Amino acid sequence: MATRIVQINMKAQDDSALGRFWAEALGWGVDSEGPGVTNLEPVGFHYPDPAAVCIDIILRPEPKTVKNRVHLDLATTSAAHQAELVARLKDLGATLADVGQGDVPWTVMADPEGNEFCVLEPRPVYRDTGPIAAVVVDCTDPGAMARFWGGATDWTVHEVADDHASLRSAQGVGPYLEFVRTPDTKSGWNRVHLDVAPYPGHDPAAEEARLRTLGATDPGIDQSVISWRILVDPEGNEFCLLTPR
């Protein structure tokens, strides 16, 4: 058994407005499964497919107060493309951000609700990922996180070093999942997290039990009124185990 990463869950004070920003930023389509939920996916996409990790933006009243531990890196194909994308994102409402990055070749930005993301300089490794090069998770132990997520999902571990690790779908398509060592500690609930789902025909309860044997734990909240399960990975990052589709 294994799960697959199907989407990024992002909280917002205005899900519709933030959805419009990210749809324009990525060139994706916008939908909604109900009030307070904005769904983003590539035009013509058949969910779920490893060629893309979709985005669900969920209405929550709490404002963002700390740097997100999960963010997106956007891919570019040339220096000109990077400059054009940064300019276009500014026109859409993004701003430049300083997270202590210093003099780096990529551009750190924040979306209209303050969520950090990076516009990368062109890198050959991301030439076929689509607009999202990677979903990046801050952590204290990249190797341990790669072992957990490599076991939790059917994604393949590509690289493990002291300060970073990366995984990608076993089909070799779509964005990477990357873990980067940072000195920061987790504070409060993540406003951006991963959603995973078992394959059709797999038992969600059995999959939850398997994830727990790998190191997932319970966040200690009442989950009696929801149809999915919320778990936390070994570094305390929340993620949702959805119903198979």
Coordinates of N, CA and C in Angstrom, one line a residue:
M1 N 0.8 -1.2 0.0 CA 0.0 0.0 0.0 C 0.9 1.2 0.0
A2 N 0.3 2.3 -0.5 CA 1.0 3.6 -0.5 C 0.0 4.7 -0.7
T3 N 0.3 5.9 -0.3 CA -0.6 7.0 -0.6 C 0.1 7.8 -1.8
R4 N -0.6 8.7 -2.3 CA 0.0 9.6 -3.3 C -0.3 11.1 -2.9
I5 N 0.6 12.0 -3.1 CA 0.4 13.4 -2.8 C -0.5 13.9 -3.9
V6 N -1.6 14.5 -3.5 CA -2.6 14.9 -4.5 C -2.8 16.4 -4.5
Q7 N -2.6 17.1 -3.4 CA -2.8 18.5 -3.4 C -2.1 19.2 -2.3
I8 N -2.0 20.5 -2.4 CA -1.6 21.4 -1.3 C -2.8 22.1 -0.8
N9 N -2.9 22.2 0.5 CA -4.0 22.8 1.2 C -3.5 24.1 1.8
M10 N -4.1 25.2 1.4 CA -3.6 26.6 1.8 C -4.8 27.3 2.4
K11 N -4.6 27.8 3.7 CA -5.6 28.6 4.3 C -5.5 30.1 3.8
A12 N -6.7 30.7 3.8 CA -6.7 32.1 3.3 C -7.9 32.9 4.0
Q13 N -7.7 34.2 4.2 CA -8.8 35.0 4.7 C -9.8 35.3 3.6
D14 N -9.4 35.2 2.3 CA -10.2 35.4 1.2 C -9.8 34.4 0.1
D15 N -10.5 33.2 0.2 CA -10.1 32.1 -0.7 C -10.3 32.4 -2.2
S16 N -11.3 33.2 -2.5 CA -11.6 33.5 -3.9 C -10.5 34.4 -4.5
A17 N -10.2 35.4 -3.7 CA -9.1 36.4 -4.2 C -7.8 35.7 -4.3
L18 N -7.4 34.9 -3.3 CA -6.1 34.3 -3.3 C -6.1 33.2 -4.4
G19 N -7.3 32.6 -4.7 CA -7.4 31.6 -5.7 C -7.2 32.2 -7.1
R20 N -7.7 33.4 -7.3 CA -7.5 34.1 -8.6 C -6.1 34.5 -8.8
F21 N -5.4 34.9 -7.7 CA -4.0 35.2 -7.8 C -3.2 34.0 -8.3
W22 N -3.4 32.9 -7.6 CA -2.6 31.7 -7.9 C -3.0 31.1 -9.2
A23 N -4.2 31.2 -9.6 CA -4.6 30.7 -10.9 C -3.9 31.5 -12.0
E24 N -3.9 32.8 -11.9 CA -3.2 33.6 -12.9 C -1.7 33.4 -12.8
A25 N -1.1 33.2 -11.6 CA 0.3 33.0 -11.5 C 0.8 31.7 -12.2
L26 N -0.1 30.7 -12.1 CA 0.3 29.3 -12.6 C -0.3 29.1 -14.0
G27 N -1.3 29.9 -14.4 CA -2.0 29.6 -15.7 C -2.9 28.4 -15.5
W28 N -3.5 28.2 -14.3 CA -4.4 27.1 -14.0 C -5.9 27.6 -14.0
G29 N -6.8 26.6 -14.0 CA -8.2 26.9 -13.9 C -8.6 26.9 -12.5
V30 N -9.8 27.6 -12.3 CA -10.4 27.8 -10.9 C -11.7 27.1 -10.9
D31 N -12.0 26.5 -9.8 CA -13.3 25.9 -9.5 C -13.6 26.0 -8.0
S32 N -14.8 25.6 -7.6 CA -15.1 25.6 -6.2 C -16.1 24.4 -5.9
E33 N -15.7 23.6 -4.9 CA -16.6 22.5 -4.5 C -17.6 23.0 -3.4
G34 N -17.6 24.3 -3.0 CA -18.5 24.8 -2.1 C -18.1 26.1 -1.5
P35 N -18.9 26.8 -0.7 CA -18.5 28.1 -0.1 C -17.3 27.9 0.7
G36 N -16.3 28.9 0.6 CA -15.1 28.9 1.3 C -14.0 27.9 0.9
V37 N -14.2 27.4 -0.3 CA -13.2 26.5 -0.9 C -13.0 26.8 -2.3
T38 N -11.8 27.1 -2.7 CA -11.4 27.4 -4.1 C -10.4 26.3 -4.5
N39 N -10.7 25.7 -5.6 CA -9.9 24.6 -6.1 C -9.1 25.0 -7.4
L40 N -7.8 24.7 -7.4 CA -7.0 25.1 -8.6 C -6.4 23.9 -9.2
E41 N -6.4 23.7 -10.5 CA -5.7 22.7 -11.2 C -5.5 23.1 -12.6
P42 N -4.5 22.4 -13.3 CA -4.2 22.8 -14.7 C -5.5 22.6 -15.5
V43 N -5.6 23.4 -16.6 CA -6.7 23.2 -17.5 C -6.6 21.9 -18.2
G44 N -7.7 21.1 -18.2 CA -7.7 19.8 -18.8 C -7.2 18.7 -18.0
F45 N -6.9 19.0 -16.7 CA -6.3 18.0 -15.8 C -7.3 17.0 -15.3
H46 N -6.9 15.8 -15.2 CA -7.8 14.7 -14.7 C -7.3 14.3 -13.3
Y47 N -8.0 14.7 -12.3 CA -7.6 14.5 -10.9 C -7.8 13.0 -10.5
P48 N -6.9 12.4 -9.7 CA -5.6 12.9 -9.4 C -4.6 12.3 -10.5
D49 N -3.5 13.1 -10.7 CA -2.5 12.7 -11.7 C -1.2 13.3 -11.2
P50 N -0.1 12.5 -11.2 CA 1.1 13.0 -10.6 C 1.8 14.1 -11.5
A51 N 1.2 14.4 -12.6 CA 1.8 15.4 -13.5 C 1.6 16.8 -12.8
A52 N 0.7 16.9 -11.8 CA 0.6 18.2 -11.1 C 0.1 17.9 -9.6
V53 N 0.5 18.7 -8.7 CA 0.0 18.7 -7.4 C -1.0 19.9 -7.3
C54 N -2.3 19.6 -7.2 CA -3.3 20.7 -7.2 C -3.2 21.5 -5.9
I55 N -4.0 22.6 -5.9 CA -4.1 23.5 -4.7 C -5.5 23.7 -4.3
D56 N -5.8 23.4 -3.1 CA -7.1 23.8 -2.5 C -6.9 24.9 -1.5
I57 N -7.6 26.0 -1.7 CA -7.5 27.2 -0.8 C -8.8 27.3 0.0
I58 N -8.6 27.2 1.4 CA -9.7 27.1 2.3 C -9.8 28.3 3.1
L59 N -11.0 28.8 3.2 CA -11.3 30.1 4.0 C -11.1 29.8 5.5
R60 N -10.3 30.6 6.1 CA -10.1 30.6 7.6 C -9.9 32.1 8.0
P61 N -10.5 32.5 9.1 CA -10.4 33.9 9.6 C -9.1 34.3 10.1
E62 N -8.3 33.4 10.6 CA -7.0 33.7 11.3 C -6.0 34.3 10.3
P63 N -5.4 35.4 10.6 CA -4.3 35.9 9.7 C -3.0 35.2 9.8
K64 N -2.2 35.3 8.8 CA -0.9 34.7 8.9 C 0.0 35.5 9.8
T65 N 0.7 34.8 10.7 CA 1.6 35.6 11.7 C 3.0 35.2 11.6
V66 N 3.4 34.0 11.1 CA 4.8 33.5 11.1 C 5.1 33.0 9.7
K67 N 6.4 32.9 9.4 CA 6.8 32.3 8.1 C 6.3 30.9 8.0
N68 N 5.7 30.6 6.8 CA 5.2 29.3 6.5 C 6.4 28.3 6.5
R69 N 6.1 27.1 6.9 CA 7.1 26.0 6.9 C 7.0 25.2 5.6
V70 N 5.9 25.5 4.8 CA 5.8 24.9 3.5 C 5.5 26.0 2.5
H71 N 6.3 25.9 1.4 CA 6.1 26.9 0.4 C 6.3 26.4 -1.0
L72 N 6.0 27.1 -2.1 CA 6.2 26.7 -3.4 C 7.4 27.4 -4.0
D73 N 8.1 26.6 -4.9 CA 9.2 27.2 -5.7 C 8.6 27.1 -7.2
L74 N 8.7 28.2 -7.9 CA 8.2 28.3 -9.3 C 9.4 28.2 -10.2
A75 N 9.2 27.4 -11.3 CA 10.2 27.2 -12.3 C 10.3 28.2 -13.4
T76 N 11.5 28.5 -13.9 CA 11.6 29.4 -15.0 C 12.6 28.7 -16.0
T77 N 12.5 29.2 -17.3 CA 13.3 28.5 -18.3 C 14.5 29.4 -18.7
S78 N 14.6 30.6 -18.3 CA 15.7 31.5 -18.7 C 15.7 32.7 -17.7
A79 N 16.8 33.4 -17.8 CA 16.9 34.6 -16.9 C 15.8 35.6 -17.3
A80 N 15.6 35.7 -18.6 CA 14.5 36.6 -19.1 C 13.1 36.2 -18.6
H81 N 12.9 34.9 -18.6 CA 11.6 34.4 -18.1 C 11.5 34.6 -16.6
Q82 N 12.6 34.5 -15.9 CA 12.5 34.7 -14.4 C 12.1 36.2 -14.2
A83 N 12.8 37.1 -14.9 CA 12.5 38.5 -14.7 C 11.1 38.9 -15.1
E84 N 10.6 38.3 -16.2 CA 9.2 38.5 -16.7 C 8.2 38.0 -15.7
L85 N 8.5 36.8 -15.1 CA 7.6 36.2 -14.2 C 7.5 37.0 -12.9
V86 N 8.6 37.5 -12.4 CA 8.6 38.3 -11.2 C 7.8 39.6 -11.5
A87 N 8.0 40.2 -12.6 CA 7.3 41.4 -12.9 C 5.8 41.2 -13.0
R88 N 5.4 40.1 -13.7 CA 4.0 39.7 -13.8 C 3.3 39.5 -12.5
L89 N 4.1 38.8 -11.6 CA 3.5 38.4 -10.3 C 3.4 39.7 -9.4
K90 N 4.3 40.7 -9.6 CA 4.1 41.9 -8.9 C 2.8 42.6 -9.4
D91 N 2.6 42.6 -10.7 CA 1.4 43.2 -11.2 C 0.1 42.5 -10.7
L92 N 0.2 41.2 -10.3 CA -0.9 40.5 -9.8 C -1.1 40.7 -8.3
G93 N -0.2 41.3 -7.6 CA -0.3 41.6 -6.2 C 0.7 41.0 -5.3
A94 N 1.7 40.3 -5.9 CA 2.8 39.8 -5.1 C 3.8 40.9 -4.7
T95 N 4.5 40.6 -3.7 CA 5.6 41.6 -3.2 C 6.9 40.8 -3.0
L96 N 8.0 41.6 -3.0 CA 9.3 41.0 -2.7 C 9.3 40.7 -1.2
A97 N 10.0 39.7 -0.8 CA 10.0 39.3 0.6 C 11.4 39.0 1.1
D98 N 11.7 39.3 2.3 CA 13.1 39.1 2.9 C 12.9 38.1 4.0
V99 N 13.4 36.9 3.8 CA 13.3 35.8 4.9 C 14.7 35.5 5.3
G100 N 15.7 36.5 5.1 CA 17.1 36.2 5.5 C 17.8 35.5 4.4
Q101 N 17.4 35.5 3.2 CA 18.0 34.7 2.1 C 19.3 35.3 1.7
G102 N 19.6 36.5 1.9 CA 20.9 37.1 1.4 C 20.9 37.3 -0.1
D103 N 22.1 37.2 -0.6 CA 22.4 37.3 -2.0 C 22.2 36.0 -2.7
V104 N 21.1 35.7 -3.3 CA 20.8 34.4 -3.9 C 20.3 34.6 -5.4
P105 N 20.4 33.7 -6.2 CA 20.0 33.8 -7.6 C 18.5 33.7 -7.8
W106 N 17.7 33.3 -6.8 CA 16.3 33.2 -6.9 C 15.7 34.4 -6.2
T107 N 14.4 34.6 -6.5 CA 13.7 35.8 -6.0 C 12.6 35.3 -5.0
V108 N 12.7 35.8 -3.8 CA 11.7 35.4 -2.7 C 10.6 36.4 -2.8
M109 N 9.4 35.9 -2.8 CA 8.2 36.8 -2.9 C 7.2 36.3 -1.9
A110 N 6.1 37.1 -1.8 CA 5.0 36.8 -0.9 C 3.7 37.1 -1.7
D111 N 2.7 36.2 -1.6 CA 1.5 36.4 -2.3 C 0.6 37.4 -1.6
P112 N -0.6 37.8 -2.1 CA -1.3 38.9 -1.5 C -1.7 38.6 0.0
E113 N -1.6 37.4 0.5 CA -1.9 37.1 1.9 C -0.6 36.8 2.7
G114 N 0.5 37.1 2.1 CA 1.8 37.0 2.8 C 2.5 35.7 2.7
N115 N 1.9 34.7 2.0 CA 2.5 33.4 1.9 C 3.8 33.5 1.0
E116 N 4.9 33.0 1.6 CA 6.2 33.1 0.9 C 6.3 32.1 -0.2
F117 N 6.9 32.5 -1.3 CA 7.2 31.5 -2.4 C 8.5 32.0 -3.1
C118 N 9.1 31.2 -3.9 CA 10.3 31.5 -4.6 C 10.1 31.4 -6.1
V119 N 10.7 32.4 -6.9 CA 10.8 32.3 -8.3 C 12.2 31.9 -8.6
L120 N 12.4 30.7 -9.0 CA 13.8 30.2 -9.2 C 14.5 30.7 -10.5
E121 N 15.8 30.8 -10.4 CA 16.5 30.9 -11.7 C 16.4 29.6 -12.4
P122 N 16.6 29.6 -13.8 CA 16.5 28.4 -14.5 C 17.4 27.3 -14.1
R123 N 16.9 26.1 -13.8 CA 17.7 25.0 -13.4 C 17.3 23.8 -14.3
P124 N 18.2 23.0 -14.8 CA 17.8 21.9 -15.7 C 17.0 20.9 -15.0
V125 N 17.2 20.7 -13.7 CA 16.4 19.6 -13.0 C 14.9 19.9 -13.0
Y126 N 14.5 21.2 -13.2 CA 13.1 21.5 -13.2 C 12.5 21.8 -14.6
R127 N 13.2 21.4 -15.6 CA 12.8 21.7 -17.0 C 11.4 21.1 -17.3
D128 N 11.0 20.0 -16.7 CA 9.8 19.4 -17.1 C 8.8 19.3 -16.0
T129 N 8.9 20.1 -14.9 CA 8.0 20.0 -13.8 C 6.6 20.7 -14.0
G130 N 6.5 21.6 -14.9 CA 5.4 22.5 -15.0 C 5.7 23.7 -14.2
P131 N 4.7 24.6 -14.0 CA 5.0 25.9 -13.3 C 5.5 25.8 -11.9
I132 N 5.1 24.7 -11.2 CA 5.6 24.5 -9.8 C 6.8 23.6 -9.9
A133 N 8.0 24.1 -9.6 CA 9.2 23.3 -9.6 C 9.2 22.3 -8.4
A134 N 8.8 22.8 -7.2 CA 8.9 22.0 -6.0 C 8.0 22.5 -4.9
V135 N 7.5 21.6 -4.1 CA 6.9 22.0 -2.8 C 8.0 21.8 -1.8
V136 N 8.3 22.8 -1.0 CA 9.5 22.9 -0.1 C 9.0 22.9 1.3
V137 N 9.6 22.0 2.1 CA 9.2 21.9 3.5 C 10.4 22.2 4.4
D138 N 10.3 23.2 5.3 CA 11.4 23.4 6.3 C 11.4 22.3 7.3
C139 N 12.6 21.9 7.7 CA 12.7 20.8 8.7 C 14.1 20.9 9.4
T140 N 14.2 20.0 10.4 CA 15.5 19.9 11.1 C 16.3 18.7 10.6
D141 N 15.7 17.7 10.0 CA 16.4 16.5 9.6 C 15.9 16.1 8.2
P142 N 16.5 16.6 7.2 CA 16.0 16.3 5.8 C 16.0 14.8 5.5
G143 N 17.0 14.1 6.0 CA 17.1 12.6 5.7 C 16.0 11.9 6.3
A144 N 15.7 12.2 7.6 CA 14.6 11.5 8.3 C 13.2 11.8 7.6
M145 N 13.0 13.0 7.2 CA 11.8 13.4 6.5 C 11.7 12.7 5.2
A146 N 12.8 12.6 4.4 CA 12.7 11.8 3.2 C 12.4 10.4 3.4
R147 N 12.9 9.8 4.5 CA 12.6 8.4 4.7 C 11.1 8.2 5.1
F148 N 10.6 9.1 5.9 CA 9.2 9.0 6.2 C 8.3 9.2 5.0
W149 N 8.5 10.3 4.2 CA 7.6 10.6 3.1 C 7.9 9.6 1.9
G150 N 9.1 9.1 1.8 CA 9.3 8.1 0.8 C 8.6 6.8 1.1
G151 N 8.4 6.5 2.4 CA 7.7 5.3 2.8 C 6.2 5.6 2.8
A152 N 5.8 6.8 3.1 CA 4.4 7.1 3.2 C 3.7 7.2 1.9
T153 N 4.5 7.6 0.8 CA 3.9 7.8 -0.5 C 4.6 6.8 -1.5
D154 N 4.2 6.8 -2.7 CA 4.9 6.1 -3.7 C 5.9 7.0 -4.5
W155 N 6.3 8.1 -3.9 CA 7.3 8.9 -4.5 C 8.7 8.4 -4.3
T156 N 9.6 8.7 -5.2 CA 10.9 8.1 -5.2 C 11.9 9.2 -4.6
V157 N 12.7 8.7 -3.7 CA 13.8 9.6 -3.1 C 14.8 9.8 -4.2
H158 N 15.1 11.0 -4.5 CA 16.1 11.4 -5.5 C 17.5 11.7 -5.0
E159 N 17.5 12.5 -3.9 CA 18.7 13.0 -3.3 C 18.6 13.2 -1.8
V160 N 19.6 12.8 -1.1 CA 19.6 13.1 0.4 C 21.0 13.6 0.7
A161 N 21.1 14.8 1.3 CA 22.3 15.4 1.7 C 22.1 15.9 3.2
D162 N 23.1 16.5 3.8 CA 23.0 16.9 5.1 C 21.9 18.0 5.3
D163 N 21.9 18.9 4.3 CA 21.0 20.1 4.4 C 19.8 20.1 3.6
H164 N 19.6 19.0 2.7 CA 18.4 18.9 1.9 C 18.2 17.5 1.4
A165 N 16.9 17.3 1.0 CA 16.6 16.0 0.4 C 15.4 16.2 -0.6
S166 N 15.3 15.4 -1.6 CA 14.2 15.6 -2.5 C 13.6 14.3 -3.0
L167 N 12.3 14.3 -3.3 CA 11.5 13.2 -3.8 C 10.8 13.7 -5.0
R168 N 10.3 12.7 -5.9 CA 9.5 13.0 -7.0 C 8.6 11.8 -7.3
S169 N 7.5 12.0 -7.9 CA 6.6 10.9 -8.3 C 7.4 9.8 -9.0
A170 N 7.0 8.6 -8.7 CA 7.6 7.4 -9.3 C 7.5 7.5 -10.8
Q171 N 6.5 8.2 -11.4 CA 6.3 8.3 -12.8 C 7.3 9.4 -13.4
G172 N 8.1 10.1 -12.6 CA 9.0 11.0 -13.1 C 8.4 12.2 -13.7
V173 N 7.2 12.6 -13.2 CA 6.5 13.8 -13.7 C 6.1 14.7 -12.5
G174 N 5.8 16.0 -12.9 CA 5.3 16.9 -11.9 C 6.4 17.5 -11.0
P175 N 6.0 18.2 -9.9 CA 7.0 18.9 -9.1 C 7.7 17.9 -8.2
Y176 N 8.8 18.4 -7.6 CA 9.5 17.7 -6.6 C 8.9 18.0 -5.2
L177 N 9.2 17.2 -4.2 CA 8.9 17.4 -2.8 C 10.3 17.5 -2.2
E178 N 10.6 18.7 -1.6 CA 11.9 18.9 -1.1 C 11.9 19.3 0.4
F179 N 12.9 18.8 1.1 CA 13.0 19.1 2.5 C 14.4 19.9 2.7
V180 N 14.3 21.0 3.4 CA 15.4 21.9 3.5 C 15.7 22.2 5.0
R181 N 16.9 21.9 5.4 CA 17.2 22.1 6.9 C 17.2 23.6 7.2
T182 N 16.5 24.0 8.2 CA 16.4 25.4 8.7 C 16.5 25.4 10.2
P183 N 17.0 26.6 10.7 CA 17.1 26.7 12.2 C 15.8 27.0 12.9
D184 N 14.8 27.3 12.1 CA 13.5 27.7 12.7 C 12.8 26.5 13.3
T185 N 12.0 26.7 14.3 CA 11.2 25.7 14.9 C 9.7 25.9 14.5
K186 N 8.9 24.9 14.5 CA 7.5 25.0 14.1 C 6.8 25.7 15.2
S187 N 5.9 26.6 14.8 CA 5.1 27.4 15.8 C 3.7 27.4 15.3
G188 N 2.8 26.7 16.0 CA 1.4 26.7 15.6 C 1.1 25.8 14.5
W189 N -0.2 25.8 14.0 CA -0.6 25.0 12.9 C -0.1 25.6 11.6
N190 N 0.4 24.7 10.7 CA 0.8 25.2 9.3 C -0.4 25.7 8.5
R191 N -0.2 26.9 8.0 CA -1.3 27.4 7.1 C -1.3 26.7 5.7
V192 N -0.1 26.1 5.4 CA 0.0 25.4 4.1 C 0.4 23.9 4.5
H193 N -0.3 22.9 4.0 CA 0.1 21.6 4.2 C -0.2 20.7 3.1
L194 N 0.3 19.4 3.1 CA 0.1 18.5 2.1 C -1.2 17.6 2.3
D195 N -1.9 17.2 1.3 CA -3.0 16.3 1.4 C -2.5 15.0 0.6
V196 N -2.7 13.9 1.1 CA -2.4 12.6 0.5 C -3.7 11.8 0.4
A197 N -3.7 10.8 -0.5 CA -4.8 9.9 -0.7 C -4.4 8.5 -1.1
P198 N -5.0 7.5 -0.5 CA -4.7 6.1 -1.0 C -5.2 5.9 -2.4
Y199 N -4.8 4.9 -3.0 CA -5.3 4.5 -4.4 C -6.7 3.9 -4.2
P200 N -7.6 4.0 -5.3 CA -8.9 3.5 -5.2 C -8.8 2.0 -4.9
G201 N -9.7 1.6 -4.0 CA -9.8 0.2 -3.6 C -9.0 -0.1 -2.3
H202 N -8.1 0.8 -1.9 CA -7.3 0.7 -0.7 C -8.1 1.1 0.5
D203 N -7.9 0.5 1.6 CA -8.6 0.8 2.8 C -8.0 2.0 3.6
P204 N -8.7 3.1 3.7 CA -8.1 4.3 4.4 C -7.7 4.0 5.8
A205 N -8.5 3.2 6.5 CA -8.1 2.8 7.9 C -6.8 2.0 8.0
A206 N -6.6 1.1 7.0 CA -5.4 0.3 7.0 C -4.2 1.2 6.6
E207 N -4.5 2.2 5.7 CA -3.4 3.1 5.3 C -3.0 4.0 6.5
E208 N -4.0 4.4 7.2 CA -3.7 5.3 8.4 C -2.8 4.5 9.4
A209 N -3.2 3.2 9.6 CA -2.4 2.4 10.5 C -1.0 2.2 10.0
R210 N -0.8 2.1 8.7 CA 0.5 1.9 8.1 C 1.3 3.2 8.3
L211 N 0.7 4.4 8.1 CA 1.4 5.6 8.3 C 1.8 5.8 9.7
R212 N 1.0 5.3 10.6 CA 1.4 5.5 12.0 C 2.7 4.6 12.3
T213 N 2.8 3.4 11.7 CA 3.9 2.6 11.9 C 5.2 3.3 11.4
L214 N 5.0 4.1 10.4 CA 6.2 4.9 9.8 C 6.6 6.1 10.7
G215 N 5.7 6.5 11.6 CA 6.1 7.6 12.4 C 5.1 8.7 12.4
A216 N 3.9 8.6 11.7 CA 2.9 9.6 11.8 C 2.2 9.5 13.1
T217 N 1.7 10.6 13.7 CA 1.0 10.6 14.9 C -0.3 11.4 14.8
D218 N -1.1 11.4 15.9 CA -2.3 12.1 16.0 C -2.1 13.5 16.5
P219 N -2.8 14.5 15.9 CA -2.6 15.9 16.3 C -3.3 16.2 17.6
G220 N -4.1 15.3 18.1 CA -4.8 15.5 19.4 C -6.0 16.5 19.3
I221 N -6.8 16.4 18.2 CA -7.9 17.2 18.0 C -9.1 16.3 17.8
D222 N -10.3 16.9 18.0 CA -11.6 16.2 17.7 C -11.8 16.1 16.2
Q223 N -11.8 14.9 15.6 CA -12.0 14.7 14.2 C -13.3 13.9 13.9
S224 N -14.2 14.0 14.8 CA -15.5 13.2 14.7 C -16.4 13.7 13.6
V225 N -16.2 15.0 13.2 CA -17.2 15.6 12.2 C -16.6 15.7 10.8
I226 N -15.4 15.2 10.6 CA -14.8 15.2 9.2 C -14.7 13.8 8.7
S227 N -14.7 13.7 7.3 CA -14.6 12.4 6.7 C -13.2 12.0 6.3
W228 N -12.2 12.9 6.6 CA -10.8 12.6 6.3 C -10.1 12.5 7.6
R229 N -8.8 12.1 7.6 CA -8.0 12.0 8.8 C -6.9 13.0 8.8
I230 N -6.7 13.7 9.9 CA -5.6 14.6 10.0 C -4.5 13.9 10.9
L231 N -3.3 13.9 10.3 CA -2.1 13.3 11.0 C -1.0 14.3 11.0
V232 N 0.1 14.0 11.7 CA 1.2 14.8 11.7 C 2.5 14.0 11.4
D233 N 3.4 14.5 10.6 CA 4.6 13.7 10.3 C 5.6 13.8 11.4
P234 N 6.7 13.2 11.3 CA 7.7 13.1 12.5 C 8.2 14.5 13.0
E235 N 8.1 15.5 12.2 CA 8.5 16.8 12.7 C 7.3 17.7 13.0
G236 N 6.1 17.1 13.1 CA 4.9 17.8 13.6 C 4.1 18.6 12.5
N237 N 4.5 18.4 11.2 CA 3.7 19.0 10.2 C 2.4 18.3 9.9
E238 N 1.3 19.0 10.0 CA 0.0 18.4 9.7 C -0.1 18.0 8.2
F239 N -0.8 16.9 8.0 CA -1.2 16.5 6.6 C -2.5 15.8 6.7
C240 N -3.3 15.7 5.6 CA -4.6 15.1 5.6 C -4.5 13.8 4.8
L241 N -5.1 12.8 5.3 CA -5.3 11.5 4.5 C -6.8 11.5 4.0
L242 N -6.9 11.7 2.7 CA -8.2 11.9 2.1 C -8.8 10.5 1.7
T243 N -10.1 10.6 1.3 CA -10.8 9.4 0.8 C -10.2 9.1 -0.6
P244 N -10.0 7.8 -0.9 CA -9.5 7.5 -2.3 C -10.5 8.0 -3.4
R245 N -9.9 8.4 -4.5 CA -10.7 8.8 -5.7 C -10.0 8.3 -6.9

